Tab-separated table of C-alpha atoms in Angstrom:
chain	number	residue	atom	x	y	z
A	166	MET	CA	30.064	204.103	212.613
A	167	THR	CA	30.240	200.328	212.776
A	168	LYS	CA	33.400	198.583	213.833
A	169	GLN	CA	34.665	195.391	215.400
A	170	PRO	CA	34.842	195.599	219.216
A	171	ASN	CA	38.178	195.528	221.011
A	172	SER	CA	38.024	192.124	222.694
A	173	SER	CA	41.163	192.792	224.742
A	174	ILE	CA	39.337	195.274	227.006
A	175	LYS	CA	38.517	193.859	230.437
A	176	HIS	CA	34.909	194.372	231.476
A	177	GLN	CA	32.528	193.522	234.268
A	178	PRO	CA	29.623	191.204	233.487
A	179	CYS	CA	26.393	193.032	233.044
A	180	PHE	CA	23.179	192.162	234.853
A	181	TYR	CA	20.948	192.684	231.829
A	182	ARG	CA	21.056	191.643	228.195
A	183	VAL	CA	21.057	194.072	225.274
A	184	SER	CA	19.745	192.532	222.088
A	185	ILE	CA	19.416	194.224	218.715
A	186	LYS	CA	16.618	193.108	216.388
A	187	GLY	CA	15.365	194.197	212.998
A	188	VAL	CA	12.037	194.397	211.235
A	189	ILE	CA	13.096	193.265	207.760
A	190	GLN	CA	10.764	192.997	204.788
A	191	ILE	CA	11.233	191.122	201.534
A	192	GLU	CA	8.596	191.383	198.805
A	193	GLY	CA	6.083	192.790	201.304
A	194	LYS	CA	6.598	190.038	203.881
A	195	ILE	CA	8.280	190.344	207.265
A	196	VAL	CA	11.232	188.039	207.893
A	197	LEU	CA	11.100	186.133	211.189
A	198	SER	CA	13.475	183.486	212.494
A	199	ARG	CA	13.274	180.637	214.993
A	200	GLU	CA	15.600	178.044	216.381
A	201	HIS	CA	15.196	174.568	214.888
A	202	GLY	CA	12.560	172.686	216.868
A	203	SER	CA	10.887	175.801	218.290
A	204	LYS	CA	7.269	176.540	217.455
A	205	ARG	CA	7.647	180.273	218.128
A	206	TRP	CA	9.050	182.981	215.865
A	207	ASP	CA	11.303	185.927	216.716
A	208	LEU	CA	12.660	189.013	215.001
A	209	PRO	CA	16.084	188.308	213.512
A	210	GLY	CA	19.039	189.675	215.423
A	211	GLY	CA	20.793	188.868	218.649
A	212	GLY	CA	22.942	189.912	221.534
A	213	VAL	CA	25.255	192.902	221.602
A	214	GLU	CA	28.624	191.971	223.063
A	215	HIS	CA	30.259	194.245	225.643
A	216	TYR	CA	31.813	197.300	223.954
A	217	GLU	CA	30.364	196.278	220.574
A	218	ASP	CA	28.755	198.871	218.336
A	219	PRO	CA	25.032	197.903	218.169
A	220	ILE	CA	24.787	198.312	214.396
A	221	TYR	CA	27.893	196.184	213.920
A	222	ALA	CA	26.300	193.591	216.239
A	223	PHE	CA	23.100	193.610	214.179
A	224	LYS	CA	24.972	193.125	210.920
A	225	ARG	CA	27.031	190.320	212.473
A	226	GLU	CA	23.937	188.560	213.840
A	227	ILE	CA	22.025	188.806	210.541
A	228	LYS	CA	25.012	187.354	208.686
A	229	GLU	CA	25.230	184.504	211.245
A	230	GLU	CA	21.490	183.771	211.391
A	231	LEU	CA	20.323	184.468	207.847
A	232	GLY	CA	23.512	184.287	205.790
A	233	VAL	CA	22.939	187.709	204.193
A	234	SER	CA	24.359	191.211	204.515
A	235	VAL	CA	22.382	194.202	205.808
A	236	ASP	CA	22.018	196.941	203.185
A	237	LYS	CA	20.041	199.446	205.238
A	238	PHE	CA	19.560	200.099	208.958
A	239	ASP	CA	17.064	202.809	209.961
A	240	GLU	CA	18.874	204.458	212.894
A	241	GLY	CA	16.369	207.326	212.799
A	242	ASN	CA	13.593	205.012	213.955
A	243	LEU	CA	15.548	202.951	216.505
A	244	GLN	CA	13.300	201.924	219.400
A	245	ALA	CA	14.098	200.535	222.847
A	246	TRP	CA	11.799	197.811	224.208
A	247	PHE	CA	12.250	196.476	227.736
A	248	THR	CA	11.140	193.127	229.095
A	249	TYR	CA	12.096	190.565	231.686
A	250	ASP	CA	12.893	187.108	230.370
A	251	THR	CA	11.544	184.538	232.808
A	252	ASP	CA	12.947	181.535	230.955
A	253	PRO	CA	14.854	179.517	233.604
A	254	ASP	CA	17.972	179.514	231.421
A	255	TRP	CA	17.821	183.273	230.786
A	256	ASP	CA	16.466	184.766	234.014
A	257	ARG	CA	17.327	188.445	233.463
A	258	PRO	CA	16.082	191.783	232.156
A	259	ILE	CA	16.459	192.384	228.425
A	260	VAL	CA	16.671	195.661	226.532
A	261	TYR	CA	15.792	195.251	222.862
A	262	LEU	CA	16.987	197.805	220.353
A	263	VAL	CA	14.686	197.449	217.348
A	264	ALA	CA	14.767	199.181	213.960
A	265	ARG	CA	13.675	198.702	210.397
A	266	ALA	CA	16.397	197.187	208.265
A	267	GLY	CA	16.865	196.143	204.676
A	268	ILE	CA	18.579	193.258	202.920
A	269	SER	CA	18.749	192.551	199.201
A	270	ASP	CA	19.412	188.806	199.187
A	271	ILE	CA	16.937	186.083	200.150
A	272	PRO	CA	17.837	184.755	203.623
A	273	GLN	CA	18.942	181.172	204.044
A	274	ALA	CA	18.622	179.299	207.316
A	275	GLU	CA	21.959	179.328	209.138
A	276	GLU	CA	23.223	178.431	212.629
A	277	GLY	CA	20.295	176.136	213.515
A	278	VAL	CA	17.737	178.762	212.510
A	279	ASP	CA	14.572	178.487	210.376
A	280	VAL	CA	13.419	181.468	208.301
A	281	GLY	CA	9.773	182.421	207.772
A	282	TYR	CA	7.986	185.139	205.796
A	283	PHE	CA	4.736	186.680	207.052
A	284	THR	CA	2.387	189.380	205.811
A	285	VAL	CA	1.420	192.169	208.205
A	286	ASP	CA	-2.003	190.508	208.562
A	287	GLU	CA	-0.394	187.166	209.456
A	288	LEU	CA	1.711	188.863	212.173
A	289	ALA	CA	-1.474	189.334	214.193
A	290	ASP	CA	-1.739	185.555	214.726
A	291	VAL	CA	1.752	184.091	214.349
A	292	ALA	CA	3.151	182.317	217.449
A	293	LEU	CA	5.887	184.638	218.748
A	294	GLU	CA	8.569	183.992	221.347
A	295	LYS	CA	7.090	184.890	224.732
A	296	HIS	CA	9.523	187.778	225.290
A	297	LEU	CA	8.405	189.310	221.968
A	298	GLU	CA	4.679	188.751	222.426
A	299	LYS	CA	3.987	192.006	224.284
A	300	PHE	CA	5.664	193.939	221.445
A	301	ARG	CA	3.500	192.467	218.666
A	302	GLN	CA	1.722	195.748	217.903
A	303	ARG	CA	4.972	197.747	217.927
A	304	MET	CA	6.455	195.205	215.501
A	305	ILE	CA	3.439	195.559	213.191
A	306	THR	CA	3.648	199.370	213.385
A	307	LEU	CA	7.339	199.285	212.400
A	308	ALA	CA	6.550	196.930	209.528
A	309	VAL	CA	3.696	199.110	208.259
A	310	GLY	CA	6.001	202.136	208.467
A	311	ASN	CA	8.222	200.428	205.872
A	312	ASN	CA	5.378	200.620	203.361
A	313	GLN	CA	4.715	204.347	203.735
């Protein structure tokens, strides 16, 4: 069930970040995003707000970043990836929830974000955000699973 979070609930700040990302393919290519000016690519998605349903958060982030709606979200293959972001502005642990997802429209760059399309073979060499780098093979495995 996906629903808007109740923003009136008081909550304590959390010491880690939960981010939900998707491996999305269009015409056999994986969709990656990056902030304008960055040389490194990331999986599309973003942060889950406190008390927000993760699937709702994913759909919200994809709409904000890519300007499209999510048609399919593979909850049955949802994975948790853990890393520690050492960026001075984001010095904290991060839990990534990652799943295959589907969209029917062609993404458009939104919210200061560039959109790129990469084949599975190109994923082996594309410059990824440092927090995503150690998950390169898992990302490729998820993408290949879409083609089975």
